[in-house]
Short mmCIF file of N, CA and C in Angstrom, two decimals:
data_model
loop_
_atom_site.label_atom_id
_atom_site.label_comp_id
_atom_site.label_asym_id
_atom_site.label_seq_id
_atom_site.Cartn_x
_atom_site.Cartn_y
_atom_site.Cartn_z
N MET G 1 -17.64 14.65 -27.04
CA MET G 1 -17.23 13.30 -26.08
C MET G 1 -17.22 12.47 -24.92
N SER G 2 -17.70 11.62 -24.71
CA SER G 2 -18.66 11.76 -23.53
C SER G 2 -17.12 11.19 -22.54
N SER G 3 -17.54 12.36 -21.32
CA SER G 3 -16.63 11.70 -20.38
C SER G 3 -17.01 10.65 -19.01
N LYS G 4 -18.25 9.88 -19.55
CA LYS G 4 -18.66 8.28 -18.65
C LYS G 4 -18.06 7.72 -19.06
N LEU G 5 -17.29 6.96 -18.07
CA LEU G 5 -16.95 5.66 -17.83
C LEU G 5 -17.11 4.14 -18.85
N SER G 6 -16.65 3.36 -19.77
CA SER G 6 -17.90 2.63 -19.97
C SER G 6 -17.40 1.66 -19.09
N ASP G 7 -18.10 0.67 -19.40
CA ASP G 7 -18.50 -0.51 -18.19
C ASP G 7 -17.16 -1.89 -18.27
N ASP G 8 -16.50 -2.18 -19.37
CA ASP G 8 -15.74 -2.84 -19.86
C ASP G 8 -13.71 -2.11 -18.81
N LYS G 9 -13.92 -0.96 -19.38
CA LYS G 9 -12.53 0.34 -18.81
C LYS G 9 -13.39 0.00 -17.17
N ALA G 10 -14.50 -0.04 -17.14
CA ALA G 10 -14.46 0.04 -15.18
C ALA G 10 -13.91 -1.49 -14.87
N ARG G 11 -14.68 -2.48 -15.03
CA ARG G 11 -14.28 -3.66 -15.23
C ARG G 11 -12.89 -4.02 -15.17
N CYS G 12 -11.97 -3.61 -16.44
CA CYS G 12 -10.71 -3.40 -16.23
C CYS G 12 -9.74 -3.05 -14.54
N LEU G 13 -9.86 -1.46 -14.12
CA LEU G 13 -10.02 -0.70 -13.66
C LEU G 13 -10.31 -1.64 -12.23
N ALA G 14 -11.31 -2.34 -11.83
CA ALA G 14 -11.43 -2.84 -10.66
C ALA G 14 -10.79 -3.90 -10.76
N GLN G 15 -10.34 -4.53 -11.54
CA GLN G 15 -9.44 -6.35 -11.88
C GLN G 15 -7.95 -5.16 -10.86
N ASP G 16 -7.53 -3.80 -11.60
CA ASP G 16 -6.54 -3.14 -11.36
C ASP G 16 -6.88 -3.44 -9.83
N VAL G 17 -7.35 -2.92 -9.65
CA VAL G 17 -7.35 -2.37 -7.85
C VAL G 17 -7.38 -3.13 -6.69
N GLU G 18 -8.04 -4.55 -7.75
CA GLU G 18 -7.54 -6.00 -7.23
C GLU G 18 -6.57 -6.32 -7.05
N ARG G 19 -5.67 -6.44 -8.07
CA ARG G 19 -4.21 -6.91 -8.39
C ARG G 19 -3.65 -5.82 -7.32
N TRP G 20 -3.36 -4.80 -6.55
CA TRP G 20 -3.15 -3.42 -5.97
C TRP G 20 -2.84 -4.15 -5.13
N CYS G 21 -4.46 -4.63 -4.05
CA CYS G 21 -4.19 -4.70 -2.72
C CYS G 21 -3.78 -6.40 -2.73
N ARG G 22 -3.24 -6.82 -3.53
CA ARG G 22 -3.05 -8.07 -4.06
C ARG G 22 -4.17 -9.39 -3.47
N TYR G 23 -5.15 -8.86 -3.96
CA TYR G 23 -5.86 -9.89 -3.96
C TYR G 23 -6.86 -10.48 -2.34
N ARG G 24 -6.54 -9.05 -1.23
CA ARG G 24 -7.24 -9.65 -0.20
C ARG G 24 -8.59 -8.41 0.13
N TRP G 25 -8.80 -8.02 -1.06
CA TRP G 25 -9.93 -7.63 -1.12
C TRP G 25 -11.09 -7.83 -2.80
N LEU G 26 -12.24 -7.75 -2.93
CA LEU G 26 -12.70 -8.14 -3.93
C LEU G 26 -13.11 -7.22 -4.45
N VAL G 27 -12.92 -6.08 -5.42
CA VAL G 27 -13.24 -4.99 -6.53
C VAL G 27 -14.52 -5.26 -7.66
N MET G 28 -15.84 -4.78 -7.12
CA MET G 28 -16.20 -4.90 -8.12
C MET G 28 -16.95 -3.77 -8.84
N TRP G 29 -17.18 -3.53 -9.76
CA TRP G 29 -17.59 -2.36 -10.87
C TRP G 29 -19.20 -2.84 -10.90
N GLU G 30 -20.08 -1.68 -10.62
CA GLU G 30 -21.58 -1.72 -10.03
C GLU G 30 -21.85 -1.16 -11.65
N PRO G 31 -22.44 -1.48 -12.69
CA PRO G 31 -22.60 -0.46 -13.63
C PRO G 31 -24.13 0.10 -13.51
N TYR G 32 -25.00 -0.60 -12.69
CA TYR G 32 -26.60 -0.20 -12.63
C TYR G 32 -25.84 1.53 -11.56
N ARG G 33 -25.56 0.87 -10.59
CA ARG G 33 -25.05 2.10 -9.77
C ARG G 33 -24.02 2.99 -9.90
N ARG G 34 -23.19 3.14 -11.13
CA ARG G 34 -21.58 3.74 -11.72
C ARG G 34 -21.12 3.78 -9.96
N VAL G 35 -21.00 2.95 -9.82
CA VAL G 35 -19.72 2.14 -8.92
C VAL G 35 -18.64 2.21 -7.71
N PHE G 36 -17.67 1.93 -8.18
CA PHE G 36 -16.99 0.40 -7.86
C PHE G 36 -17.02 0.10 -6.13
N THR G 37 -17.32 -1.22 -6.06
CA THR G 37 -17.39 -1.44 -5.11
C THR G 37 -16.62 -2.49 -4.38
N ALA G 38 -15.98 -2.70 -2.29
CA ALA G 38 -14.69 -3.59 -2.56
C ALA G 38 -15.25 -4.07 -1.64
N TYR G 39 -14.72 -5.41 -1.07
CA TYR G 39 -15.35 -6.41 -0.08
C TYR G 39 -14.40 -7.32 0.63
N PRO G 40 -13.82 -7.18 1.88
CA PRO G 40 -13.08 -7.41 2.11
C PRO G 40 -12.47 -9.29 1.96
N LEU G 41 -11.62 -9.54 1.98
CA LEU G 41 -11.34 -11.20 2.05
C LEU G 41 -10.91 -12.01 2.91
N TYR G 42 -11.08 -11.11 4.13
CA TYR G 42 -10.01 -11.47 5.52
C TYR G 42 -11.46 -11.18 6.61
N ASP G 43 -11.25 -11.76 7.66
CA ASP G 43 -11.61 -11.43 8.51
C ASP G 43 -11.83 -10.06 9.32
N HIS G 44 -12.86 -9.09 9.09
CA HIS G 44 -12.43 -8.18 9.54
C HIS G 44 -13.63 -7.57 10.69
N VAL G 45 -13.19 -6.42 11.68
CA VAL G 45 -14.76 -5.99 12.34
C VAL G 45 -15.14 -4.49 12.02
N ILE G 46 -14.15 -4.08 11.16
CA ILE G 46 -15.07 -2.74 10.48
C ILE G 46 -15.95 -2.99 9.70
N ALA G 47 -16.90 -1.67 9.55
CA ALA G 47 -17.68 -2.43 8.41
C ALA G 47 -17.59 -1.84 7.36
N THR G 48 -18.36 -2.65 6.51
CA THR G 48 -17.18 -3.12 5.00
C THR G 48 -19.11 -3.31 4.17
N PRO G 49 -19.19 -2.71 2.99
CA PRO G 49 -17.55 -2.80 1.94
C PRO G 49 -17.72 -1.53 2.04
N VAL G 50 -16.63 -1.05 1.25
CA VAL G 50 -16.14 0.09 1.10
C VAL G 50 -16.25 0.18 -0.05
N GLU G 51 -16.50 1.66 -0.61
CA GLU G 51 -17.47 2.66 -2.31
C GLU G 51 -16.70 3.79 -2.37
N GLY G 52 -16.58 3.68 -3.72
CA GLY G 52 -16.01 4.73 -4.69
C GLY G 52 -17.11 4.92 -5.82
N LYS G 53 -16.79 6.54 -6.11
CA LYS G 53 -17.11 6.71 -7.22
C LYS G 53 -16.28 6.81 -8.38
N SER G 54 -14.59 6.44 -8.38
CA SER G 54 -13.39 5.61 -9.18
C SER G 54 -12.67 4.98 -8.11
N ALA G 55 -11.92 4.46 -9.17
CA ALA G 55 -11.16 3.31 -8.36
C ALA G 55 -10.25 3.82 -7.71
N ARG G 56 -9.49 5.41 -7.86
CA ARG G 56 -9.13 5.60 -7.22
C ARG G 56 -9.43 6.12 -6.11
N LYS G 57 -10.68 6.53 -5.71
CA LYS G 57 -11.36 6.77 -4.64
C LYS G 57 -11.72 5.37 -3.95
N VAL G 58 -11.71 4.37 -3.95
CA VAL G 58 -12.23 3.29 -3.96
C VAL G 58 -10.51 1.99 -3.10
N TRP G 59 -9.56 2.46 -4.00
CA TRP G 59 -8.35 1.91 -3.56
C TRP G 59 -7.92 3.02 -2.32
N LYS G 60 -8.04 3.95 -1.92
CA LYS G 60 -8.00 5.16 -1.32
C LYS G 60 -8.69 4.71 0.21
N ARG G 61 -10.06 4.59 -0.20
CA ARG G 61 -10.90 3.61 0.83
C ARG G 61 -10.65 2.72 1.83
N ILE G 62 -9.91 1.97 0.93
CA ILE G 62 -9.26 0.43 0.81
C ILE G 62 -7.84 0.59 1.74
N LEU G 63 -7.14 1.20 1.31
CA LEU G 63 -5.85 1.72 1.90
C LEU G 63 -6.52 2.42 3.93
N ASP G 64 -7.42 2.89 3.71
CA ASP G 64 -8.21 3.37 5.46
C ASP G 64 -8.37 2.62 6.04
N VAL G 65 -9.12 1.71 5.56
CA VAL G 65 -9.65 0.44 6.16
C VAL G 65 -8.54 -0.01 6.89
N ASP G 66 -7.35 -0.79 5.87
CA ASP G 66 -6.45 -1.67 5.91
C ASP G 66 -5.24 -1.08 7.32
N GLN G 67 -5.48 0.61 7.03
CA GLN G 67 -4.62 1.08 7.78
C GLN G 67 -5.64 0.94 9.17
N GLU G 68 -6.69 1.24 9.44
CA GLU G 68 -7.65 0.94 10.71
C GLU G 68 -7.61 -0.44 11.29
N LEU G 69 -7.13 -1.27 10.28
CA LEU G 69 -7.02 -2.45 11.49
C LEU G 69 -6.37 -3.16 11.14
N PHE G 70 -5.44 -2.68 10.80
CA PHE G 70 -3.70 -3.04 10.95
C PHE G 70 -3.62 -2.49 12.82
N LEU G 71 -4.23 -0.74 12.96
CA LEU G 71 -3.95 -0.20 14.23
C LEU G 71 -4.43 -0.84 15.74
N ALA G 72 -5.80 -1.61 15.23
CA ALA G 72 -6.87 -2.09 15.93
C ALA G 72 -5.89 -3.61 16.43
N ALA G 73 -5.23 -3.75 15.82
CA ALA G 73 -4.72 -5.05 15.72
C ALA G 73 -3.29 -4.99 16.90
N VAL G 74 -2.29 -3.93 15.65
CA VAL G 74 -1.56 -3.58 17.73
C VAL G 74 -2.66 -3.21 18.67
N GLU G 75 -3.11 -2.76 18.15
CA GLU G 75 -3.47 -2.19 20.32
C GLU G 75 -4.07 -3.59 20.69
N ALA G 76 -4.51 -4.52 20.10
CA ALA G 76 -4.62 -5.91 20.74
C ALA G 76 -3.79 -6.63 21.50
N THR G 77 -3.07 -6.55 20.23
CA THR G 77 -1.66 -7.20 21.01
C THR G 77 -0.59 -7.29 22.31
N PRO G 78 -1.43 -8.05 23.54
CA PRO G 78 -0.74 -7.78 24.46
C PRO G 78 0.93 -7.51 24.28
N VAL G 79 1.19 -6.55 25.41
CA VAL G 79 2.94 -6.10 25.37
C VAL G 79 3.50 -7.06 26.55
N ARG G 80 4.52 -7.75 26.16
CA ARG G 80 5.35 -8.92 26.79
C ARG G 80 6.61 -8.05 26.70
N PRO G 81 7.23 -8.19 27.82
CA PRO G 81 8.23 -7.78 28.43
C PRO G 81 9.77 -8.64 27.51
N LEU G 82 10.54 -8.23 26.90
CA LEU G 82 11.28 -8.07 25.94
C LEU G 82 11.93 -8.92 26.70
N THR G 83 12.67 -10.19 25.93
CA THR G 83 14.14 -10.78 26.67
C THR G 83 14.93 -10.86 25.60
N VAL G 84 15.96 -11.44 26.84
CA VAL G 84 17.44 -11.31 26.18
C VAL G 84 17.80 -12.63 26.53
N VAL G 85 17.82 -12.86 25.44
CA VAL G 85 18.93 -13.74 25.63
C VAL G 85 20.50 -13.52 24.76
N VAL G 86 21.36 -14.60 25.72
CA VAL G 86 22.87 -14.66 25.93
C VAL G 86 23.29 -15.17 26.27
N HIS G 87 24.18 -15.78 24.68
CA HIS G 87 25.04 -17.27 24.78
C HIS G 87 26.32 -16.83 25.03
N ARG G 88 26.91 -17.62 25.66
CA ARG G 88 28.11 -17.79 26.30
C ARG G 88 29.14 -18.40 25.12
N LEU G 89 30.15 -18.10 25.20
CA LEU G 89 31.00 -19.12 23.84
C LEU G 89 32.11 -20.19 25.05
N PRO G 90 32.26 -21.51 24.75
CA PRO G 90 32.84 -21.97 25.59
C PRO G 90 34.15 -21.55 26.09
N ASP G 91 34.83 -21.99 26.59
CA ASP G 91 35.97 -21.25 26.97
C ASP G 91 36.82 -21.61 26.06
N PHE G 92 37.09 -22.46 26.07
CA PHE G 92 37.85 -23.03 25.00
C PHE G 92 37.37 -22.16 23.18
N LEU G 93 36.71 -21.13 22.97
CA LEU G 93 37.15 -20.53 21.93
C LEU G 93 36.68 -19.21 22.18
N THR G 94 36.36 -18.74 23.90
CA THR G 94 37.09 -17.10 24.02
C THR G 94 38.47 -17.31 23.92
N GLU G 95 39.35 -18.14 23.99
CA GLU G 95 40.30 -18.04 23.86
C GLU G 95 41.04 -17.84 22.63
N VAL G 96 40.38 -18.33 21.99
CA VAL G 96 40.53 -18.60 20.28
C VAL G 96 40.34 -17.11 19.36
N PHE G 97 38.94 -16.13 20.43
CA PHE G 97 38.59 -15.18 19.70
C PHE G 97 39.46 -13.93 20.31
N ARG G 98 40.49 -14.08 21.36
CA ARG G 98 40.44 -12.92 21.70
C ARG G 98 42.15 -12.51 21.01
#
């Protein structure tokens, strides 16, 4: 029995990975290279695409890139002082709730 992944099974796995990442990535099986390749479908600054010899490896790399992009976005977000708004009840309600 051959351990080689069939092209049909690999295409199904690529679709599964797309579904797992909620269609934020385009995942393809490249039969001539025997590799999964994923391209982000959103604006990105990190070098892509990502590749893996198995669906698990490409999924792990997608998660790594997503994490890196998330951290970059957090660092780029300016920090603003926290604003606290306090609402005062009208006097007649203050008497009611005492």
